[in-house]
Amino acid sequence: MSGNAEGLRVQCYTCGNWYDAEDVTIPLDGYIPFMTNYEYCCGSCGTETIVKKPASFIQVIITTLANLQASHIYHDPPETCFSLQDDIIPFVWDHWDMICTKRSKTGSWKNNLATKLATETRLFREEETGSQRFGLVDQDLSTIGPRRYESKAVPTRSVGRMKRRLDNSQVNSSATKRNKSDAPTSKGLSHGYPLEHPSNKDGYRYILAEKDPHAVLELDPEEMAGRPIPPELYRPAMATQVLLALHDRASQLRVGEDRLTVTGDKGYCMVRATHGVSSGTWFYEVYMADLDSVPECAVRLGWSQSLGNLQAPCGLDKLSYSWRSRFGTKFHQSRGKHYSESYATGDTLGLLIHLPNQKTQTSKLPPTHKDKALIKFKNYFYFEERDEQVDEFEKTLRPLPGSKIEFFKNGVTQGVGWTDMYAGTYYPALSLYRGATVRTREGGEYSYHES
């Protein structure tokens, strides 16, 4: 977060406008003035969100020197250069968790800071040669923001080797013709999720991780240098909005930047939402934006459990239930039955699921995944989880008495599609054929309100 000598300010990356902290409606805990490693969207440009990104060492130094300069601005005369050992390093250490996002305290970080201060002369100046006192070349603190000091301007080393199970094309896709950065570029996040990420496939699932502020495990940075980071220090990063998942989708599908719109390509394949439900009554809407762009476009909408096949239409197996645009057919276990009239471009479909509380359910808390392997991919951490064998999992499925799925077309119920479905956690699921485009409304303002 950026700021001025008086307090915090945040800059919208889209429009460039600045907002005082008291005018921002979302929490700003864990931020200090003059941070540049964040992406903020103001309410005028869309849903108000702020996402902290991993900071490069240059961004860490800029934040540190700016705060030190602001705290000495009323001195006579104002101080603009500060001691590496007495001022800069202690400030970074005291604010490590806030400004060194997702960095481990390896034994070399002090040397890295000193090297950047000495070599990046376009940004930093030394008061006198050999004095070890440094300051900003541009002392106008009002210009410090994410649009000026974005991380792509800070070249550093390439991403290291990943586990063999990750697709090599994913690891090396952006490595060859441009310099890597210590952190993703300004386009590296979409509503808090990295655009370059490992996808769920080949029997493995990848869950984005964030540092757990409540972790009780303490590590000696010198002892941990070069060793794997214990997964106990991290927790799954939970999205604050229900959106289309970027990782839990077939790679052929094109998800829009708003993560509410998706376009198909060639054969049927599926995308699930970021959140699932296991009890209660839940509803989401889908607007048919374009089912006429190419001949024979089609859509199947419904609900799917997490192990449902992404490279197939929803309703293929025991784990999903769907409603098709053509002929209004409903599907489960690849068996189609006539359900309603068809739907087309311009229609708005509602999908309701009711799941009674299960007597055998012991906990509604999501899994912590702290017993899984923690891997690093494109400067972000992920828990790696091996999928259960689908065939074995399907043998454990049991019907949930009283459960039901009901579909609506333009606010009019089409009747109950299924009852007594298999118990489990269900995610909104969209499968598209050829060039169909749809837009979801999940947890927001619906076109038709169903009581």
Tab-separated table of N, CA and C in Angstrom, residues 350-418:
chain	number	residue	atom	x	y	z
A	350	GLY	N	-31.913	-20.666	-13.609
A	350	GLY	CA	-31.644	-20.756	-12.180
A	350	GLY	C	-31.458	-22.203	-11.774
A	351	LEU	N	-30.507	-22.459	-10.895
A	351	LEU	CA	-30.205	-23.826	-10.459
A	351	LEU	C	-30.194	-23.862	-8.944
A	352	LEU	N	-31.102	-24.615	-8.371
A	352	LEU	CA	-31.267	-24.698	-6.918
A	352	LEU	C	-30.934	-26.105	-6.448
A	353	ILE	N	-30.224	-26.182	-5.335
A	353	ILE	CA	-29.936	-27.473	-4.717
A	353	ILE	C	-30.276	-27.402	-3.239
A	354	HIS	N	-30.916	-28.456	-2.746
A	354	HIS	CA	-31.258	-28.545	-1.322
A	354	HIS	C	-30.625	-29.810	-0.769
A	355	LEU	N	-29.790	-29.646	0.270
A	355	LEU	CA	-29.078	-30.765	0.890
A	355	LEU	C	-29.345	-30.733	2.390
A	356	PRO	N	-30.172	-31.640	2.899
A	356	PRO	CA	-30.424	-31.666	4.350
A	356	PRO	C	-29.145	-31.960	5.122
A	357	ASN	N	-29.114	-31.551	6.380
A	357	ASN	CA	-27.968	-31.858	7.232
A	357	ASN	C	-27.818	-33.363	7.373
A	358	GLN	N	-26.574	-33.826	7.297
A	358	GLN	CA	-26.303	-35.251	7.414
A	358	GLN	C	-26.014	-35.610	8.866
A	359	LYS	N	-26.662	-36.639	9.346
A	359	LYS	CA	-26.487	-37.038	10.744
A	359	LYS	C	-25.065	-37.494	11.026
A	360	THR	N	-24.407	-38.058	10.022
A	360	THR	CA	-23.052	-38.587	10.233
A	360	THR	C	-21.977	-37.529	10.019
A	361	GLN	N	-22.380	-36.325	9.621
A	361	GLN	CA	-21.391	-35.279	9.357
A	361	GLN	C	-20.801	-34.775	10.671
A	362	THR	N	-19.495	-34.904	10.835
A	362	THR	CA	-18.853	-34.547	12.104
A	362	THR	C	-18.311	-33.123	12.109
A	363	SER	N	-17.981	-32.576	10.957
A	363	SER	CA	-17.403	-31.238	10.922
A	363	SER	C	-17.769	-30.547	9.619
A	364	LYS	N	-18.042	-29.255	9.720
A	364	LYS	CA	-18.324	-28.454	8.534
A	364	LYS	C	-17.132	-27.570	8.161
A	365	LEU	N	-16.043	-27.719	8.902
A	365	LEU	CA	-14.852	-26.932	8.604
A	365	LEU	C	-14.156	-27.481	7.361
A	366	PRO	N	-13.637	-26.626	6.502
A	366	PRO	CA	-12.918	-27.114	5.321
A	366	PRO	C	-11.602	-27.760	5.730
A	367	PRO	N	-11.065	-28.656	4.907
A	367	PRO	CA	-9.787	-29.307	5.241
A	367	PRO	C	-8.644	-28.306	5.269
A	368	THR	N	-7.667	-28.541	6.149
A	368	THR	CA	-6.521	-27.629	6.268
A	368	THR	C	-5.405	-27.965	5.286
A	369	HIS	N	-5.328	-29.232	4.855
A	369	HIS	CA	-4.307	-29.692	3.907
A	369	HIS	C	-2.888	-29.570	4.460
A	370	LYS	N	-2.733	-29.356	5.756
A	370	LYS	CA	-1.395	-29.185	6.326
A	370	LYS	C	-0.581	-30.476	6.321
A	371	ASP	N	-1.230	-31.592	6.025
A	371	ASP	CA	-0.510	-32.856	5.924
A	371	ASP	C	-0.089	-33.165	4.486
A	372	LYS	N	-0.357	-32.237	3.565
A	372	LYS	CA	-0.009	-32.446	2.160
A	372	LYS	C	1.330	-31.797	1.831
A	373	ALA	N	1.877	-32.180	0.693
A	373	ALA	CA	3.129	-31.573	0.231
A	373	ALA	C	2.881	-30.124	-0.171
A	374	LEU	N	3.851	-29.256	0.136
A	374	LEU	CA	3.779	-27.845	-0.236
A	374	LEU	C	4.783	-27.600	-1.357
A	375	ILE	N	4.297	-27.133	-2.509
A	375	ILE	CA	5.174	-26.899	-3.653
A	375	ILE	C	5.109	-25.426	-4.051
A	376	LYS	N	6.125	-24.972	-4.777
A	376	LYS	CA	6.178	-23.593	-5.257
A	376	LYS	C	6.078	-23.590	-6.771
A	377	PHE	N	5.214	-22.721	-7.299
A	377	PHE	CA	5.012	-22.618	-8.736
A	377	PHE	C	4.792	-21.157	-9.094
A	378	LYS	N	5.672	-20.580	-9.914
A	378	LYS	CA	5.546	-19.183	-10.339
A	378	LYS	C	5.424	-18.234	-9.148
A	379	ASN	N	6.255	-18.445	-8.130
A	379	ASN	CA	6.327	-17.563	-6.960
A	379	ASN	C	5.134	-17.673	-6.019
A	380	TYR	N	4.283	-18.677	-6.199
A	380	TYR	CA	3.180	-18.918	-5.271
A	380	TYR	C	3.293	-20.349	-4.747
A	381	PHE	N	2.720	-20.568	-3.570
A	381	PHE	CA	2.760	-21.887	-2.956
A	381	PHE	C	1.406	-22.575	-3.103
A	382	TYR	N	1.475	-23.912	-3.261
A	382	TYR	CA	0.273	-24.718	-3.421
A	382	TYR	C	0.417	-26.002	-2.612
A	383	PHE	N	-0.696	-26.455	-2.038
A	383	PHE	CA	-0.744	-27.797	-1.482
A	383	PHE	C	-1.026	-28.760	-2.634
A	384	GLU	N	-0.274	-29.855	-2.655
A	384	GLU	CA	-0.471	-30.868	-3.687
A	384	GLU	C	-1.174	-32.070	-3.064
A	385	GLU	N	-2.306	-32.421	-3.628
A	385	GLU	CA	-3.118	-33.505	-3.074
A	385	GLU	C	-3.411	-34.524	-4.163
A	386	ARG	N	-3.220	-35.772	-3.847
A	386	ARG	CA	-3.529	-36.831	-4.802
A	386	ARG	C	-5.005	-37.176	-4.708
A	387	ASP	N	-5.673	-37.190	-5.859
A	387	ASP	CA	-7.094	-37.530	-5.884
A	387	ASP	C	-7.309	-38.983	-5.494
A	388	GLU	N	-8.424	-39.199	-4.829
A	388	GLU	CA	-8.838	-40.576	-4.609
A	388	GLU	C	-9.195	-41.191	-5.961
A	389	GLN	N	-9.103	-42.487	-6.050
A	389	GLN	CA	-9.541	-43.152	-7.260
A	389	GLN	C	-11.054	-43.013	-7.381
A	390	VAL	N	-11.499	-42.508	-8.521
A	390	VAL	CA	-12.919	-42.209	-8.684
A	390	VAL	C	-13.763	-43.464	-8.502
A	391	ASP	N	-13.309	-44.575	-9.075
A	391	ASP	CA	-14.096	-45.809	-8.963
A	391	ASP	C	-14.279	-46.211	-7.505
A	392	GLU	N	-13.206	-46.093	-6.716
A	392	GLU	CA	-13.305	-46.450	-5.308
A	392	GLU	C	-14.193	-45.465	-4.560
A	393	PHE	N	-14.083	-44.182	-4.913
A	393	PHE	CA	-14.913	-43.176	-4.248
A	393	PHE	C	-16.390	-43.390	-4.556
A	394	GLU	N	-16.706	-43.743	-5.802
A	394	GLU	CA	-18.108	-43.932	-6.167
A	394	GLU	C	-18.743	-45.088	-5.402
A	395	LYS	N	-17.924	-46.059	-4.997
A	395	LYS	CA	-18.467	-47.178	-4.226
A	395	LYS	C	-18.930	-46.752	-2.844
A	396	THR	N	-18.402	-45.628	-2.357
A	396	THR	CA	-18.765	-45.160	-1.013
A	396	THR	C	-19.974	-44.228	-1.025
A	397	LEU	N	-20.466	-43.866	-2.207
A	397	LEU	CA	-21.576	-42.916	-2.295
A	397	LEU	C	-22.861	-43.511	-1.739
A	398	ARG	N	-23.589	-42.686	-1.013
A	398	ARG	CA	-24.876	-43.093	-0.454
A	398	ARG	C	-25.897	-41.995	-0.730
A	399	PRO	N	-27.142	-42.374	-1.057
A	399	PRO	CA	-28.174	-41.356	-1.298
A	399	PRO	C	-28.425	-40.518	-0.049
A	400	LEU	N	-28.778	-39.270	-0.258
A	400	LEU	CA	-29.113	-38.357	0.833
A	400	LEU	C	-30.619	-38.110	0.793
A	401	PRO	N	-31.372	-38.769	1.662
A	401	PRO	CA	-32.833	-38.605	1.650
A	401	PRO	C	-33.237	-37.147	1.858
A	402	GLY	N	-34.208	-36.706	1.095
A	402	GLY	CA	-34.704	-35.341	1.226
A	402	GLY	C	-33.983	-34.326	0.373
A	403	SER	N	-32.886	-34.712	-0.267
A	403	SER	CA	-32.160	-33.771	-1.126
A	403	SER	C	-32.883	-33.628	-2.466
A	404	LYS	N	-32.662	-32.493	-3.124
A	404	LYS	CA	-33.301	-32.277	-4.425
A	404	LYS	C	-32.543	-31.224	-5.224
A	405	ILE	N	-32.718	-31.279	-6.542
A	405	ILE	CA	-32.236	-30.257	-7.470
A	405	ILE	C	-33.417	-29.797	-8.308
A	406	GLU	N	-33.556	-28.475	-8.411
A	406	GLU	CA	-34.669	-27.891	-9.162
A	406	GLU	C	-34.113	-26.816	-10.093
A	407	PHE	N	-34.668	-26.761	-11.304
A	407	PHE	CA	-34.206	-25.794	-12.295
A	407	PHE	C	-35.294	-24.775	-12.612
A	408	PHE	N	-34.841	-23.543	-12.969
A	408	PHE	CA	-35.751	-22.456	-13.309
A	408	PHE	C	-35.324	-21.849	-14.644
A	409	LYS	N	-36.313	-21.468	-15.444
A	409	LYS	CA	-36.054	-20.782	-16.707
A	409	LYS	C	-36.763	-19.437	-16.685
A	410	ASN	N	-35.978	-18.368	-16.719
A	410	ASN	CA	-36.524	-17.007	-16.670
A	410	ASN	C	-37.486	-16.824	-15.502
A	411	GLY	N	-37.115	-17.392	-14.356
A	411	GLY	CA	-37.889	-17.230	-13.138
A	411	GLY	C	-39.012	-18.220	-12.954
A	412	VAL	N	-39.246	-19.097	-13.921
A	412	VAL	CA	-40.346	-20.065	-13.845
A	412	VAL	C	-39.772	-21.447	-13.572
A	413	THR	N	-40.269	-22.098	-12.526
A	413	THR	CA	-39.754	-23.426	-12.199
A	413	THR	C	-40.088	-24.424	-13.296
A	414	GLN	N	-39.155	-25.304	-13.570
A	414	GLN	CA	-39.362	-26.386	-14.525
A	414	GLN	C	-39.660	-27.702	-13.814
A	415	GLY	N	-39.825	-27.610	-12.489
A	415	GLY	CA	-40.079	-28.799	-11.699
A	415	GLY	C	-38.807	-29.358	-11.086
A	416	VAL	N	-38.967	-30.263	-10.159
A	416	VAL	CA	-37.823	-30.893	-9.502
A	416	VAL	C	-37.163	-31.863	-10.472
A	417	GLY	N	-35.863	-31.697	-10.655
A	417	GLY	CA	-35.142	-32.551	-11.588
A	417	GLY	C	-34.727	-33.872	-10.973
A	418	TRP	N	-34.212	-33.821	-9.733
A	418	TRP	CA	-33.780	-35.033	-9.043
A	418	TRP	C	-34.103	-34.927	-7.561
